[in-house]
Amino acid sequence: MEHLDTLRALGLFDARVPRYTSYPTAPVFSPAVGTAFQAEALAALDPAEPVSVYLHIPFCERLCWFCACRTQGTTTLSPVESYIGTLEAELRLVAQTIPAGLRMGRLHWGGGTPTILPPHLIHRLARAVKAAIPPAEAWEFSVEIDPTMVDRAKIDALAAEGMNRASIGIQDFDPEVQAAIGREQPYDITRACVDDLRGAGITSLNCDLVYGLPHQTETRIADTVAKVLTLNPERIALFGYAHVPWVAKRQKLIDENALPDDMARHRLSELAAAQFRAAGFETIGIDHFARAGDELALAKDEGRLRRNFQGYTADSCATLIGLGASSISRLPQGYVQNAAATAAYIQRIEAGQLAGARGHVMTGDDLLRADAIEMLMCEFMIDRDALHARHGPTAAALDADLAQIAARFGDLVTLDAGGLRLHPAGRALTRIVASALDAHMPDGVRFSRAS
Ligand code: SF4
């Protein structure tokens, strides 16, 4: 309890800080950085360096109340089909801009619900991506799968196009919790989906779970974890529910009185994490788990774990090209985000221009802080020598911040000539420590809670 009081005093339950899937974070992107920057940065890519590609499908047949993803509901296929046409047009524009010979090292389809696409649209879209940016020899293709919105034909179509990794959303298996978040998904349907994925040769399966949901109890989350373990996934992402109804209007449907309080929420996360560790999973960063031998666990052990918009990854591509409404590209010179509203995105592409609407040009100080924050989020340490080797004398710009962190977080961290280490007892505060290095913390943006 005493330890929890210390964490509480340092902001565990009250701080509202970014998840640092990028630095700077998207709320500080500027409308002054748009298509001109995007075109220049895409044209300047090194064709010898494979890129990652993210493709956003902003449609769902059901809109779950807890979800803050950028997506819209549809019960017909026509808007989806027309959106695929727009994506094809965007891919042609990108292909005209990037240097010849550029290859795709990784492809990820996210949403929304990528598996809303029927097989013929899956093939059409995959072909368009490969025509624009041909896959490298050893490329990887991952897809977010909604078990209630997929069948064997769709899975076979994805596998035929090269899908070798899948991520399924589960959140919680308890019927009362599912009813309270507007997302019904029985275990049997999920099990059948996993069997189909395995049958199609998928060897890397991730399950997304959420703690802090309405009506979730220790017994219920323990039961959910036990059921998830029967699915035998290689990876788990265990996210804290971010109740931000001022951003995600659907969350207004959630009964706030049924949300677990701070202490209960903390116990739910600790309990689920302990269950996964007891089952042989390694902890990856702040909220992921992976089986020993999985690429994510190997990347962690070998110091090459990275953080990206999906969470943690072993992806070594430095550049990410984001396609579709609201997608963010990470280019060597900075970030650019496509128009967020689907209609605005379509309008831009139909006008024959790239869709970048906001972005950020990285300065030397941004690159240094982004590196330090990513190191902290992945390895719970900031290696001064590595920063000096990569950023030269400018790395000294962090010294004052590191000293302040050491003073503020006391014996939860160690600061010496080698750098800063965040001890296991303080790792629940990782995002808060990272925010102390953030030179762009925007005023007036209400982020989700840190725990
Ligand atoms: S959880 Fe998935 S299916 Fe539900 S609204 Fe969000 S993206 Fe759509």
Tab-separated table of C-alpha atoms and ligand atoms in Angstrom:
chain	number	residue	atom	x	y	z
A	1	MET	CA	0.000	0.000	0.000
A	2	GLU	CA	2.846	2.345	0.891
A	3	HIS	CA	4.394	1.785	-2.520
A	4	LEU	CA	1.080	2.425	-4.238
A	5	ASP	CA	0.763	5.671	-2.258
A	6	THR	CA	4.162	6.721	-3.636
A	7	LEU	CA	3.038	5.953	-7.201
A	8	ARG	CA	-0.226	7.766	-6.558
A	9	ALA	CA	1.627	10.843	-5.275
A	10	LEU	CA	3.681	10.816	-8.478
A	11	GLY	CA	0.543	10.884	-10.624
A	12	LEU	CA	-0.252	7.213	-11.334
A	13	PHE	CA	-3.999	7.738	-11.104
A	14	ASP	CA	-4.290	11.416	-11.986
A	15	ALA	CA	-1.745	12.226	-14.687
A	16	ARG	CA	-3.116	12.554	-18.203
A	17	VAL	CA	-0.203	11.927	-20.545
A	18	PRO	CA	0.303	10.604	-24.095
A	19	ARG	CA	0.941	6.940	-24.868
A	20	TYR	CA	4.007	8.027	-26.866
A	21	THR	CA	3.430	5.919	-29.930
A	22	SER	CA	5.193	8.849	-31.597
A	23	TYR	CA	7.123	11.910	-30.503
A	24	PRO	CA	5.977	14.572	-30.910
A	25	THR	CA	2.442	13.293	-30.499
A	26	ALA	CA	-0.298	13.871	-33.098
A	27	PRO	CA	-2.134	16.673	-31.187
A	28	VAL	CA	0.815	19.017	-31.799
A	29	PHE	CA	0.952	18.429	-35.548
A	30	SER	CA	0.519	21.635	-37.537
A	31	PRO	CA	-1.679	22.306	-40.585
A	32	ALA	CA	1.303	24.205	-42.015
A	33	VAL	CA	2.947	20.829	-42.746
A	34	GLY	CA	0.955	19.063	-45.454
A	35	THR	CA	1.115	17.748	-48.998
A	36	ALA	CA	4.178	19.756	-50.132
A	37	PHE	CA	6.235	18.338	-47.269
A	38	GLN	CA	4.757	14.871	-47.823
A	39	ALA	CA	5.634	14.868	-51.555
A	40	GLU	CA	9.170	16.119	-50.942
A	41	ALA	CA	9.854	13.610	-48.153
A	42	LEU	CA	8.401	10.676	-50.118
A	43	ALA	CA	10.477	11.600	-53.190
A	44	ALA	CA	13.637	11.766	-51.067
A	45	LEU	CA	13.276	8.229	-49.644
A	46	ASP	CA	16.263	5.951	-50.075
A	47	PRO	CA	15.117	3.177	-52.468
A	48	ALA	CA	17.574	0.779	-50.816
A	49	GLU	CA	15.740	0.993	-47.465
A	50	PRO	CA	12.469	-1.000	-47.326
A	51	VAL	CA	9.506	0.834	-45.814
A	52	SER	CA	6.562	-0.177	-43.676
A	53	VAL	CA	3.098	0.541	-45.013
A	54	TYR	CA	-0.020	1.103	-42.885
A	55	LEU	CA	-3.425	1.045	-44.492
A	56	HIS	CA	-6.486	2.318	-42.634
A	57	ILE	CA	-9.986	0.936	-43.264
A	58	PRO	CA	-12.304	3.321	-41.361
A	59	PHE	CA	-15.489	1.230	-41.487
A	60	CYS	CA	-17.166	-1.131	-39.029
A	61	GLU	CA	-20.466	-2.936	-39.165
A	62	ARG	CA	-20.888	-2.384	-35.431
A	63	LEU	CA	-19.614	0.562	-33.421
A	64	CYS	CA	-18.441	-0.646	-30.017
A	65	TRP	CA	-19.034	1.944	-27.324
A	66	PHE	CA	-15.611	1.703	-25.691
A	67	CYS	CA	-13.664	2.214	-28.914
A	68	ALA	CA	-11.931	5.498	-29.700
A	69	CYS	CA	-10.671	4.421	-33.144
A	70	ARG	CA	-11.372	6.626	-36.153
A	71	THR	CA	-14.083	4.661	-37.873
A	72	GLN	CA	-17.674	4.918	-39.050
A	73	GLY	CA	-20.532	2.459	-39.087
A	74	THR	CA	-21.945	0.988	-42.273
A	75	THR	CA	-24.313	-1.851	-43.010
A	76	THR	CA	-23.775	-1.736	-46.766
A	77	LEU	CA	-20.663	-2.365	-48.797
A	78	SER	CA	-21.020	0.557	-51.199
A	79	PRO	CA	-19.090	3.178	-49.137
A	80	VAL	CA	-16.375	0.598	-48.480
A	81	GLU	CA	-16.073	-0.267	-52.158
A	82	SER	CA	-15.873	3.374	-53.122
A	83	TYR	CA	-13.228	3.945	-50.395
A	84	ILE	CA	-11.124	1.131	-51.873
A	85	GLY	CA	-11.241	3.033	-55.167
A	86	THR	CA	-9.898	6.105	-53.351
A	87	LEU	CA	-7.131	4.071	-51.736
A	88	GLU	CA	-6.163	2.779	-55.181
A	89	ALA	CA	-5.970	6.367	-56.407
A	90	GLU	CA	-3.842	7.345	-53.383
A	91	LEU	CA	-1.540	4.392	-54.059
A	92	ARG	CA	-1.092	5.553	-57.665
A	93	LEU	CA	-0.206	9.055	-56.432
A	94	VAL	CA	2.291	7.639	-53.939
A	95	ALA	CA	3.799	5.360	-56.608
A	96	GLN	CA	4.345	8.394	-58.855
A	97	THR	CA	6.124	10.199	-56.014
A	98	ILE	CA	8.428	7.616	-54.404
A	99	PRO	CA	11.755	6.664	-56.004
A	100	ALA	CA	11.794	3.667	-58.342
A	101	GLY	CA	12.898	0.455	-56.687
A	102	LEU	CA	11.481	1.209	-53.217
A	103	ARG	CA	10.291	-2.000	-51.523
A	104	MET	CA	7.750	-2.755	-48.787
A	105	GLY	CA	9.208	-4.608	-45.787
A	106	ARG	CA	5.971	-4.704	-43.757
A	107	LEU	CA	2.322	-4.138	-44.458
A	108	HIS	CA	-0.333	-3.666	-41.790
A	109	TRP	CA	-4.073	-3.294	-42.352
A	110	GLY	CA	-5.864	-1.661	-39.440
A	111	GLY	CA	-9.075	0.123	-38.718
A	112	GLY	CA	-11.884	0.131	-38.185
A	113	THR	CA	-12.462	-3.368	-39.463
A	114	PRO	CA	-10.255	-4.501	-42.357
A	115	THR	CA	-12.157	-7.792	-42.395
A	116	ILE	CA	-15.290	-5.927	-43.461
A	117	LEU	CA	-13.774	-6.371	-46.944
A	118	PRO	CA	-15.113	-9.369	-48.865
A	119	PRO	CA	-12.538	-11.582	-50.644
A	120	HIS	CA	-12.729	-9.765	-53.994
A	121	LEU	CA	-11.963	-6.397	-52.324
A	122	ILE	CA	-9.174	-7.966	-50.256
A	123	HIS	CA	-7.509	-9.156	-53.472
A	124	ARG	CA	-8.119	-5.846	-55.240
A	125	LEU	CA	-6.592	-3.803	-52.429
A	126	ALA	CA	-3.630	-6.124	-51.873
A	127	ARG	CA	-2.802	-6.046	-55.577
A	128	ALA	CA	-2.970	-2.257	-55.643
A	129	VAL	CA	-0.563	-2.000	-52.677
A	130	LYS	CA	1.891	-4.466	-54.202
A	131	ALA	CA	1.747	-2.702	-57.574
A	132	ALA	CA	2.562	0.653	-55.945
A	133	ILE	CA	5.269	-0.562	-53.530
A	134	PRO	CA	6.384	-4.103	-54.362
A	135	PRO	CA	7.127	-6.329	-51.355
A	136	ALA	CA	10.734	-6.994	-50.358
A	137	GLU	CA	11.845	-10.609	-50.442
A	138	ALA	CA	11.183	-11.343	-46.753
A	139	TRP	CA	8.173	-9.130	-46.178
A	140	GLU	CA	5.505	-9.436	-43.488
A	141	PHE	CA	1.788	-8.750	-43.670
A	142	SER	CA	-0.337	-8.325	-40.552
A	143	VAL	CA	-4.079	-7.668	-40.328
A	144	GLU	CA	-6.453	-6.637	-37.530
A	145	ILE	CA	-9.220	-9.232	-37.484
A	146	ASP	CA	-12.698	-8.882	-36.005
A	147	PRO	CA	-13.748	-12.484	-35.215
A	148	THR	CA	-17.425	-11.550	-35.648
A	149	MET	CA	-16.776	-10.018	-39.072
A	150	VAL	CA	-14.668	-12.652	-40.766
A	151	ASP	CA	-15.050	-16.111	-42.296
A	152	ARG	CA	-12.749	-18.719	-43.762
A	153	ALA	CA	-13.070	-17.263	-47.282
A	154	LYS	CA	-11.819	-13.853	-46.109
A	155	ILE	CA	-9.001	-15.423	-44.098
A	156	ASP	CA	-7.977	-17.551	-47.096
A	157	ALA	CA	-7.999	-14.448	-49.315
A	158	LEU	CA	-5.764	-12.581	-46.845
A	159	ALA	CA	-3.433	-15.574	-46.500
A	160	ALA	CA	-3.238	-15.927	-50.287
A	161	GLU	CA	-2.102	-12.305	-50.427
A	162	GLY	CA	0.674	-13.012	-47.911
A	163	MET	CA	-0.843	-12.379	-44.460
A	164	ASN	CA	1.385	-14.113	-41.928
A	165	ARG	CA	0.410	-12.272	-38.730
A	166	ALA	CA	-3.010	-11.585	-37.303
A	167	SER	CA	-4.296	-9.532	-34.405
A	168	ILE	CA	-7.742	-10.187	-32.979
A	169	GLY	CA	-9.725	-7.918	-30.724
A	170	ILE	CA	-11.164	-9.631	-27.648
A	171	GLN	CA	-11.213	-7.014	-24.826
A	172	ASP	CA	-13.081	-9.246	-22.331
A	173	PHE	CA	-15.038	-12.486	-22.696
A	174	ASP	CA	-17.546	-11.835	-19.927
A	175	PRO	CA	-21.083	-11.331	-21.371
A	176	GLU	CA	-22.015	-8.586	-18.887
A	177	VAL	CA	-18.808	-6.652	-19.608
A	178	GLN	CA	-19.376	-7.110	-23.351
A	179	ALA	CA	-22.955	-5.827	-23.043
A	180	ALA	CA	-21.697	-2.796	-21.091
A	181	ILE	CA	-19.284	-1.841	-23.880
A	182	GLY	CA	-21.635	-2.614	-26.782
A	183	ARG	CA	-19.566	-5.478	-28.154
A	184	GLU	CA	-20.896	-8.990	-28.172
A	185	GLN	CA	-18.304	-11.619	-29.049
A	186	PRO	CA	-18.799	-15.143	-27.716
A	187	TYR	CA	-15.795	-17.335	-27.018
A	188	ASP	CA	-16.926	-19.955	-29.557
A	189	ILE	CA	-16.889	-17.467	-32.438
A	190	THR	CA	-13.444	-16.268	-31.396
A	191	ARG	CA	-12.207	-19.859	-31.092
A	192	ALA	CA	-13.512	-20.689	-34.592
A	193	CYS	CA	-11.767	-17.614	-35.987
A	194	VAL	CA	-8.476	-18.630	-34.360
A	195	ASP	CA	-8.842	-22.166	-35.745
A	196	ASP	CA	-9.395	-20.725	-39.236
A	197	LEU	CA	-6.349	-18.464	-38.873
A	198	ARG	CA	-4.171	-21.352	-37.741
A	199	GLY	CA	-5.620	-23.508	-40.535
A	200	ALA	CA	-4.586	-20.824	-43.020
A	201	GLY	CA	-1.014	-21.016	-41.747
A	202	ILE	CA	-0.910	-17.988	-39.430
A	203	THR	CA	1.926	-18.593	-37.006
A	204	SER	CA	1.840	-15.265	-35.178
A	205	LEU	CA	-1.357	-14.369	-33.380
A	206	ASN	CA	-1.906	-11.353	-31.120
A	207	CYS	CA	-4.910	-10.872	-28.836
A	208	ASP	CA	-5.973	-7.399	-27.681
A	209	LEU	CA	-7.430	-7.216	-24.166
A	210	VAL	CA	-8.617	-4.243	-22.158
A	211	TYR	CA	-8.685	-3.740	-18.387
A	212	GLY	CA	-10.678	-1.074	-16.584
A	213	LEU	CA	-13.946	-1.844	-18.413
A	214	PRO	CA	-17.388	-1.442	-16.811
A	215	HIS	CA	-18.445	-4.387	-14.610
A	216	GLN	CA	-15.010	-5.994	-14.931
A	217	THR	CA	-14.014	-7.808	-11.748
A	218	GLU	CA	-10.941	-9.769	-10.721
A	219	THR	CA	-12.816	-13.034	-11.231
A	220	ARG	CA	-14.020	-11.985	-14.649
A	221	ILE	CA	-10.652	-10.801	-15.929
A	222	ALA	CA	-9.011	-13.973	-14.583
A	223	ASP	CA	-11.589	-16.013	-16.475
A	224	THR	CA	-11.003	-13.983	-19.645
A	225	VAL	CA	-7.232	-14.501	-19.415
A	226	ALA	CA	-7.739	-18.246	-18.845
A	227	LYS	CA	-9.911	-18.422	-21.977
A	228	VAL	CA	-7.397	-16.377	-23.979
A	229	LEU	CA	-4.644	-18.794	-22.964
A	230	THR	CA	-6.656	-21.659	-24.499
A	231	LEU	CA	-6.344	-19.826	-27.836
A	232	ASN	CA	-2.577	-20.163	-27.507
A	233	PRO	CA	-1.617	-16.725	-28.869
A	234	GLU	CA	2.004	-15.712	-29.347
A	235	ARG	CA	1.394	-12.130	-28.217
A	236	ILE	CA	-0.931	-10.162	-25.975
A	237	ALA	CA	-1.626	-6.443	-25.833
A	238	LEU	CA	-3.244	-5.465	-22.515
A	239	PHE	CA	-4.452	-1.883	-22.718
A	240	GLY	CA	-6.050	0.227	-20.023
A	241	TYR	CA	-9.508	1.446	-21.034
A	242	ALA	CA	-9.202	5.148	-21.813
A	243	HIS	CA	-12.512	6.792	-20.924
A	244	VAL	CA	-12.395	9.951	-23.044
A	245	PRO	CA	-16.034	10.682	-23.978
A	246	TRP	CA	-15.068	14.259	-24.898
A	247	VAL	CA	-13.039	12.707	-27.779
A	248	ALA	CA	-14.921	9.466	-28.465
A	249	LYS	CA	-18.595	10.419	-28.302
A	250	ARG	CA	-19.688	6.738	-28.357
A	251	GLN	CA	-18.219	6.351	-24.880
A	252	LYS	CA	-21.079	8.498	-23.538
A	253	LEU	CA	-23.118	5.267	-23.785
A	254	ILE	CA	-20.904	3.698	-21.139
A	255	ASP	CA	-22.179	3.818	-17.571
A	256	GLU	CA	-19.419	5.645	-15.697
A	257	ASN	CA	-20.769	4.312	-12.406
A	258	ALA	CA	-19.913	0.775	-13.526
A	259	LEU	CA	-16.242	1.612	-14.182
A	260	PRO	CA	-13.802	0.171	-11.640
A	261	ASP	CA	-12.189	2.738	-9.357
A	262	ASP	CA	-8.458	3.531	-9.410
A	263	MET	CA	-7.451	0.768	-7.037
A	264	ALA	CA	-9.647	-1.863	-8.664
A	265	ARG	CA	-8.377	-0.889	-12.099
A	266	HIS	CA	-4.779	-1.179	-10.921
A	267	ARG	CA	-5.445	-4.623	-9.452
A	268	LEU	CA	-7.111	-5.810	-12.673
A	269	SER	CA	-4.028	-4.906	-14.704
A	270	GLU	CA	-1.649	-6.473	-12.171
A	271	LEU	CA	-3.702	-9.642	-11.969
A	272	ALA	CA	-3.923	-10.148	-15.743
A	273	ALA	CA	-0.210	-9.405	-16.164
A	274	ALA	CA	0.698	-11.905	-13.429
A	275	GLN	CA	-1.456	-14.571	-15.101
A	276	PHE	CA	0.296	-14.103	-18.434
A	277	ARG	CA	3.725	-14.186	-16.807
A	278	ALA	CA	2.773	-17.351	-14.916
A	279	ALA	CA	1.779	-18.880	-18.267
A	280	GLY	CA	5.279	-18.246	-19.634
A	281	PHE	CA	4.853	-14.890	-21.356
A	282	GLU	CA	7.571	-12.239	-21.174
A	283	THR	CA	6.559	-8.647	-20.433
A	284	ILE	CA	7.228	-6.378	-23.401
A	285	GLY	CA	7.345	-2.657	-22.654
A	286	ILE	CA	4.472	-1.188	-20.688
A	287	ASP	CA	1.522	-3.226	-21.946
A	288	HIS	CA	2.498	-6.151	-24.203
A	289	PHE	CA	3.415	-9.787	-23.540
A	290	ALA	CA	5.083	-12.314	-25.832
A	291	ARG	CA	6.002	-15.955	-25.638
A	292	ALA	CA	9.730	-16.684	-25.358
A	293	GLY	CA	11.063	-17.166	-28.869
A	294	ASP	CA	8.446	-14.872	-30.444
A	295	GLU	CA	10.014	-12.159	-32.596
A	296	LEU	CA	8.862	-9.461	-30.152
A	297	ALA	CA	10.526	-11.230	-27.220
A	298	LEU	CA	13.694	-11.725	-29.275
A	299	ALA	CA	13.680	-8.044	-30.275
A	300	LYS	CA	13.394	-7.076	-26.609
A	301	ASP	CA	16.257	-9.376	-25.601
A	302	GLU	CA	18.430	-8.085	-28.433
A	303	GLY	CA	17.698	-4.383	-27.757
A	304	ARG	CA	15.869	-3.798	-31.068
A	305	LEU	CA	12.332	-3.386	-29.786
A	306	ARG	CA	10.607	-0.370	-31.360
A	307	ARG	CA	7.472	1.617	-30.602
A	308	ASN	CA	5.060	2.570	-33.365
A	309	PHE	CA	1.429	3.563	-33.773
A	310	GLN	CA	0.251	-0.012	-33.129
A	311	GLY	CA	2.240	-0.305	-29.882
A	312	TYR	CA	5.414	-2.397	-29.800
A	313	THR	CA	7.062	-3.941	-32.846
A	314	ALA	CA	10.217	-5.641	-34.074
A	315	ASP	CA	9.823	-3.753	-37.362
A	316	SER	CA	13.226	-2.388	-38.351
A	317	CYS	CA	11.927	-0.105	-41.139
A	318	ALA	CA	12.671	3.509	-40.234
A	319	THR	CA	9.991	4.850	-42.577
A	320	LEU	CA	6.269	4.221	-42.343
A	321	ILE	CA	3.960	5.254	-45.161
A	322	GLY	CA	0.403	5.697	-43.866
A	323	LEU	CA	-2.422	5.383	-46.389
A	324	GLY	CA	-6.112	6.085	-46.001
A	325	ALA	CA	-8.080	8.562	-43.911
A	326	SER	CA	-6.300	9.782	-40.740
A	327	SER	CA	-3.198	7.604	-41.308
A	328	ILE	CA	0.113	8.990	-40.140
A	329	SER	CA	3.351	8.621	-42.102
A	330	ARG	CA	6.687	8.658	-40.283
A	331	LEU	CA	9.195	9.981	-42.802
A	332	PRO	CA	12.895	10.719	-42.218
A	333	GLN	CA	12.188	14.479	-42.027
A	334	GLY	CA	9.050	14.271	-39.889
A	335	TYR	CA	5.423	13.183	-39.566
A	336	VAL	CA	2.473	13.844	-41.802
A	337	GLN	CA	-1.120	12.815	-41.159
A	338	ASN	CA	-3.704	12.356	-43.892
A	339	ALA	CA	-6.971	14.278	-43.580
A	340	ALA	CA	-8.750	12.631	-40.658
A	341	ALA	CA	-12.359	12.782	-41.819
A	342	THR	CA	-13.031	10.209	-44.525
A	343	ALA	CA	-14.922	12.741	-46.674
A	344	ALA	CA	-12.047	15.252	-46.499
A	345	TYR	CA	-9.551	12.518	-47.334
A	346	ILE	CA	-11.574	11.405	-50.362
A	347	GLN	CA	-11.936	15.012	-51.535
A	348	ARG	CA	-8.167	15.535	-51.509
A	349	ILE	CA	-7.384	12.344	-53.377
A	350	GLU	CA	-10.125	13.003	-55.939
A	351	ALA	CA	-8.540	16.418	-56.527
A	352	GLY	CA	-5.396	14.535	-57.571
A	353	GLN	CA	-3.264	15.453	-54.565
A	354	LEU	CA	-1.719	13.571	-51.676
A	355	ALA	CA	-3.878	13.655	-48.539
A	356	GLY	CA	-1.427	15.062	-45.940
A	357	ALA	CA	-3.269	17.651	-43.847
A	358	ARG	CA	-1.149	18.122	-40.700
A	359	GLY	CA	2.340	17.238	-39.679
A	360	HIS	CA	5.543	18.077	-37.931
A	361	VAL	CA	9.046	18.682	-39.262
A	362	MET	CA	11.594	17.157	-36.892
A	363	THR	CA	14.331	19.369	-35.458
A	364	GLY	CA	17.565	17.991	-34.029
A	365	ASP	CA	16.090	18.363	-30.538
A	366	ASP	CA	12.935	16.451	-31.587
A	367	LEU	CA	15.026	13.580	-32.966
A	368	LEU	CA	16.999	13.408	-29.723
A	369	ARG	CA	13.898	13.440	-27.496
A	370	ALA	CA	12.060	10.965	-29.749
A	371	ASP	CA	15.015	8.597	-29.448
A	372	ALA	CA	15.216	8.973	-25.650
A	373	ILE	CA	11.450	8.515	-25.180
A	374	GLU	CA	11.361	5.443	-27.414
A	375	MET	CA	14.298	3.952	-25.466
A	376	LEU	CA	12.479	4.583	-22.199
A	377	MET	CA	9.170	3.134	-23.448
A	378	CYS	CA	10.903	0.023	-24.842
A	379	GLU	CA	13.779	-0.631	-22.429
A	380	PHE	CA	12.955	1.450	-19.321
A	381	MET	CA	16.317	3.169	-19.622
A	382	ILE	CA	17.988	6.042	-21.417
A	383	ASP	CA	21.491	5.187	-22.552
A	384	ARG	CA	23.590	8.374	-22.608
A	385	ASP	CA	26.394	6.820	-24.689
A	386	ALA	CA	23.961	5.620	-27.348
A	387	LEU	CA	22.357	9.076	-27.501
A	388	HIS	CA	25.766	10.763	-27.800
A	389	ALA	CA	26.801	8.317	-30.537
A	390	ARG	CA	23.607	9.021	-32.505
A	391	HIS	CA	23.057	12.716	-31.808
A	392	GLY	CA	26.496	14.085	-30.943
A	393	PRO	CA	26.930	16.935	-28.480
A	394	THR	CA	23.222	17.919	-28.703
A	395	ALA	CA	22.524	14.885	-26.485
A	396	ALA	CA	23.711	17.020	-23.554
A	397	ALA	CA	20.481	19.010	-23.967
A	398	LEU	CA	18.728	16.249	-21.997
A	399	ASP	CA	21.017	16.426	-18.977
A	400	ALA	CA	18.922	18.988	-17.107
A	401	ASP	CA	15.699	17.010	-17.781
A	402	LEU	CA	17.287	13.773	-16.597
A	403	ALA	CA	18.462	15.464	-13.395
A	404	GLN	CA	14.934	16.755	-12.803
A	405	ILE	CA	13.502	13.276	-13.366
A	406	ALA	CA	15.975	11.821	-10.877
A	407	ALA	CA	14.977	14.434	-8.289
A	408	ARG	CA	11.245	13.933	-8.869
A	409	PHE	CA	11.102	10.132	-9.018
A	410	GLY	CA	13.656	9.429	-6.252
A	411	ASP	CA	14.643	5.813	-5.731
A	412	LEU	CA	12.343	4.605	-8.507
A	413	VAL	CA	15.112	5.653	-10.921
A	414	THR	CA	18.902	5.637	-10.986
A	415	LEU	CA	20.839	8.348	-12.814
A	416	ASP	CA	24.570	7.994	-13.376
A	417	ALA	CA	27.154	8.634	-16.090
A	418	GLY	CA	25.668	5.777	-18.149
A	419	GLY	CA	22.195	7.296	-18.173
A	420	LEU	CA	18.816	6.819	-16.511
A	421	ARG	CA	17.243	3.537	-15.434
A	422	LEU	CA	13.624	3.178	-14.397
A	423	HIS	CA	13.379	0.359	-11.871
A	424	PRO	CA	10.627	-2.290	-12.019
A	425	ALA	CA	8.899	-0.686	-9.015
A	426	GLY	CA	8.448	2.532	-11.007
A	427	ARG	CA	7.495	1.134	-14.404
A	428	ALA	CA	3.811	1.884	-13.951
A	429	LEU	CA	4.946	5.518	-14.244
A	430	THR	CA	6.805	5.106	-17.554
A	431	ARG	CA	4.501	7.395	-19.557
A	432	ILE	CA	4.713	10.049	-16.838
A	433	VAL	CA	8.524	9.896	-16.830
A	434	ALA	CA	8.492	10.105	-20.654
A	435	SER	CA	6.302	13.197	-20.474
A	436	ALA	CA	9.060	14.918	-18.482
A	437	LEU	CA	11.162	14.753	-21.668
A	438	ASP	CA	8.361	16.087	-23.879
A	439	ALA	CA	9.163	19.603	-25.050
A	440	HIS	CA	5.829	19.816	-26.908
A	441	MET	CA	3.281	18.836	-24.221
A	442	PRO	CA	0.290	20.630	-25.717
A	443	ASP	CA	-1.841	22.912	-23.564
A	444	GLY	CA	-5.506	22.115	-23.304
A	445	VAL	CA	-5.310	18.553	-24.706
A	446	ARG	CA	-6.860	16.020	-22.337
A	447	PHE	CA	-4.975	12.771	-22.771
A	448	SER	CA	-6.034	9.454	-21.293
A	449	ARG	CA	-4.917	8.473	-17.788
A	450	ALA	CA	-1.390	7.131	-17.277
A	451	SER	CA	-2.443	3.825	-15.671
B	1	SF4	S1	-13.522	-2.139	-31.563
B	1	SF4	FE1	-13.210	-2.663	-33.722
B	1	SF4	S2	-15.259	-3.213	-34.462
B	1	SF4	FE2	-15.553	-2.088	-32.552
B	1	SF4	S3	-15.794	0.074	-33.191
B	1	SF4	FE3	-13.641	-0.221	-32.717
B	1	SF4	S4	-12.704	-0.692	-34.665
B	1	SF4	FE4	-14.921	-1.010	-34.930
